[in-house]
Amino acid sequence: RRTHSLQIDEDLFLLCPDEDEPADLFNHSCAPNCGIGGNILLVAMREIQVGEELNFDYAMSDADDYDEFICECGEIGCRGLITGADWRRPELQSAYEGWFSNYISAKIRQDSSALDPVSEQGL
């Protein structure tokens, strides 16, 4: 049974193989130490200590509500409910600028230009 995936485009997900692999061990955190490089690379956002759990915020790569869940990361500022729309939150866009997957970065640009009347008029 496949339980882990990474969204890389609309309706396109990279699935983990059936057998366990290291990618199965990466969890969500509302205060992540890793971000996304490109679409599939996990990149350290800061120095990571030996033995420290590697984690990332699913808002960096996920825009689908297939995996909505109650977060139990325990971090200060935990969002509580994690959804596929979290990437739209201005505070996350600011905090994770440069750490979103290419897919989510493109969605942010598309959303921003849709809200910008100047770009709509081509001025």
Tab-separated table of C-alpha atoms in Angstrom:
chain	number	residue	atom	x	y	z
A	1	ARG	CA	0.000	0.000	0.000
A	2	ARG	CA	1.417	3.396	-0.992
A	3	THR	CA	0.909	6.037	1.660
A	4	HIS	CA	3.400	8.747	0.745
A	5	SER	CA	3.505	11.015	-2.281
A	6	LEU	CA	4.887	14.362	-3.392
A	7	GLN	CA	2.780	16.597	-5.630
A	8	ILE	CA	4.793	17.887	-8.595
A	9	ASP	CA	1.997	19.301	-10.791
A	10	GLU	CA	-1.786	19.452	-11.065
A	11	ASP	CA	-3.003	15.871	-10.675
A	12	LEU	CA	0.586	14.559	-10.862
A	13	PHE	CA	2.137	12.927	-7.803
A	14	LEU	CA	5.468	11.200	-7.297
A	15	LEU	CA	4.746	8.005	-5.361
A	16	CYS	CA	7.106	6.160	-3.059
A	17	PRO	CA	7.640	2.504	-3.899
A	18	ASP	CA	5.773	-0.139	-1.933
A	19	GLU	CA	8.792	-0.980	0.225
A	20	ASP	CA	9.967	1.427	2.914
A	21	GLU	CA	12.611	3.959	1.952
A	22	PRO	CA	14.177	7.007	3.660
A	23	ALA	CA	11.616	9.392	2.103
A	24	ASP	CA	8.950	7.656	4.186
A	25	LEU	CA	10.595	9.098	7.292
A	26	PHE	CA	10.158	12.805	6.444
A	27	ASN	CA	7.340	14.362	8.412
A	28	HIS	CA	5.491	17.658	8.300
A	29	SER	CA	6.381	20.454	10.700
A	30	CYS	CA	4.970	23.963	11.043
A	31	ALA	CA	8.569	25.039	11.868
A	32	PRO	CA	10.522	23.027	9.279
A	33	ASN	CA	14.280	22.655	8.979
A	34	CYS	CA	14.086	21.661	5.288
A	35	GLY	CA	12.539	23.140	2.172
A	36	ILE	CA	12.020	21.990	-1.395
A	37	GLY	CA	14.544	22.552	-4.179
A	38	GLY	CA	13.062	22.245	-7.661
A	39	ASN	CA	10.221	19.757	-7.372
A	40	ILE	CA	11.751	16.775	-5.600
A	41	LEU	CA	14.859	17.772	-3.649
A	42	LEU	CA	14.748	18.201	0.110
A	43	VAL	CA	17.164	21.011	1.049
A	44	ALA	CA	18.304	22.172	4.497
A	45	MET	CA	16.957	25.634	5.345
A	46	ARG	CA	19.394	25.986	8.232
A	47	GLU	CA	22.148	24.031	9.940
A	48	ILE	CA	20.770	20.702	11.127
A	49	GLN	CA	22.178	18.999	14.195
A	50	VAL	CA	23.239	15.350	14.233
A	51	GLY	CA	20.232	13.257	15.247
A	52	GLU	CA	17.729	16.036	14.517
A	53	GLU	CA	14.616	14.916	12.643
A	54	LEU	CA	14.402	16.180	9.061
A	55	ASN	CA	11.024	17.719	8.255
A	56	PHE	CA	9.335	20.146	5.900
A	57	ASP	CA	6.032	21.989	5.738
A	58	TYR	CA	3.693	20.203	3.351
A	59	ALA	CA	2.512	23.656	2.181
A	60	MET	CA	5.826	23.831	0.292
A	61	SER	CA	4.754	21.096	-2.121
A	62	ASP	CA	1.078	20.244	-1.719
A	63	ALA	CA	-1.962	21.985	-3.202
A	64	ASP	CA	-4.397	19.089	-2.993
A	65	ASP	CA	-6.782	18.382	-0.121
A	66	TYR	CA	-6.427	14.606	-0.427
A	67	ASP	CA	-4.348	14.544	2.765
A	68	GLU	CA	-5.927	17.160	5.043
A	69	PHE	CA	-5.014	16.385	8.648
A	70	ILE	CA	-4.737	17.712	12.187
A	71	CYS	CA	-1.115	18.629	12.846
A	72	GLU	CA	0.515	17.396	16.022
A	73	CYS	CA	4.009	18.801	15.425
A	74	GLY	CA	3.908	20.631	18.765
A	75	GLU	CA	5.735	23.683	17.428
A	76	ILE	CA	4.920	27.188	18.652
A	77	GLY	CA	2.602	28.633	16.018
A	78	CYS	CA	1.383	25.216	14.843
A	79	ARG	CA	-1.459	25.764	12.353
A	80	GLY	CA	-3.516	22.889	13.742
A	81	LEU	CA	-5.303	21.921	10.529
A	82	ILE	CA	-3.056	21.278	7.511
A	83	THR	CA	-4.752	21.658	4.123
A	84	GLY	CA	-3.842	21.754	0.470
A	85	ALA	CA	-4.593	25.491	0.447
A	86	ASP	CA	-2.012	26.442	3.089
A	87	TRP	CA	0.444	27.584	0.396
A	88	ARG	CA	-1.923	30.545	-0.172
A	89	ARG	CA	-1.343	31.894	3.341
A	90	PRO	CA	0.619	35.172	3.087
A	91	GLU	CA	2.648	34.441	6.230
A	92	LEU	CA	3.821	31.112	4.766
A	93	GLN	CA	4.592	32.646	1.381
A	94	SER	CA	6.791	35.164	3.167
A	95	ALA	CA	8.459	32.667	5.528
A	96	TYR	CA	9.122	30.051	2.834
A	97	GLU	CA	10.029	32.283	-0.110
A	98	GLY	CA	12.607	30.345	-2.123
A	99	TRP	CA	11.732	27.052	-0.415
A	100	PHE	CA	8.521	26.154	-2.281
A	101	SER	CA	8.526	23.496	-4.995
A	102	ASN	CA	8.525	24.768	-8.576
A	103	TYR	CA	4.911	23.657	-8.809
A	104	ILE	CA	3.768	25.704	-5.786
A	105	SER	CA	5.952	28.685	-6.775
A	106	ALA	CA	4.183	28.771	-10.152
A	107	LYS	CA	0.786	28.649	-8.414
A	108	ILE	CA	1.803	31.559	-6.154
A	109	ARG	CA	2.891	33.621	-9.180
A	110	GLN	CA	-0.360	32.751	-10.966
A	111	ASP	CA	-2.421	33.743	-7.909
A	112	SER	CA	-0.461	36.990	-7.495
A	113	SER	CA	-0.902	38.022	-11.124
A	114	ALA	CA	-4.624	37.205	-10.962
A	115	LEU	CA	-4.938	39.617	-8.032
A	116	ASP	CA	-2.808	42.339	-9.678
A	117	PRO	CA	-5.025	44.539	-11.901
A	118	VAL	CA	-1.981	45.963	-13.700
A	119	SER	CA	-0.826	42.532	-14.885
A	120	GLU	CA	-4.408	41.670	-15.895
A	121	GLN	CA	-4.493	44.708	-18.189
A	122	GLY	CA	-0.991	44.055	-19.483
A	123	LEU	CA	0.238	47.490	-18.372
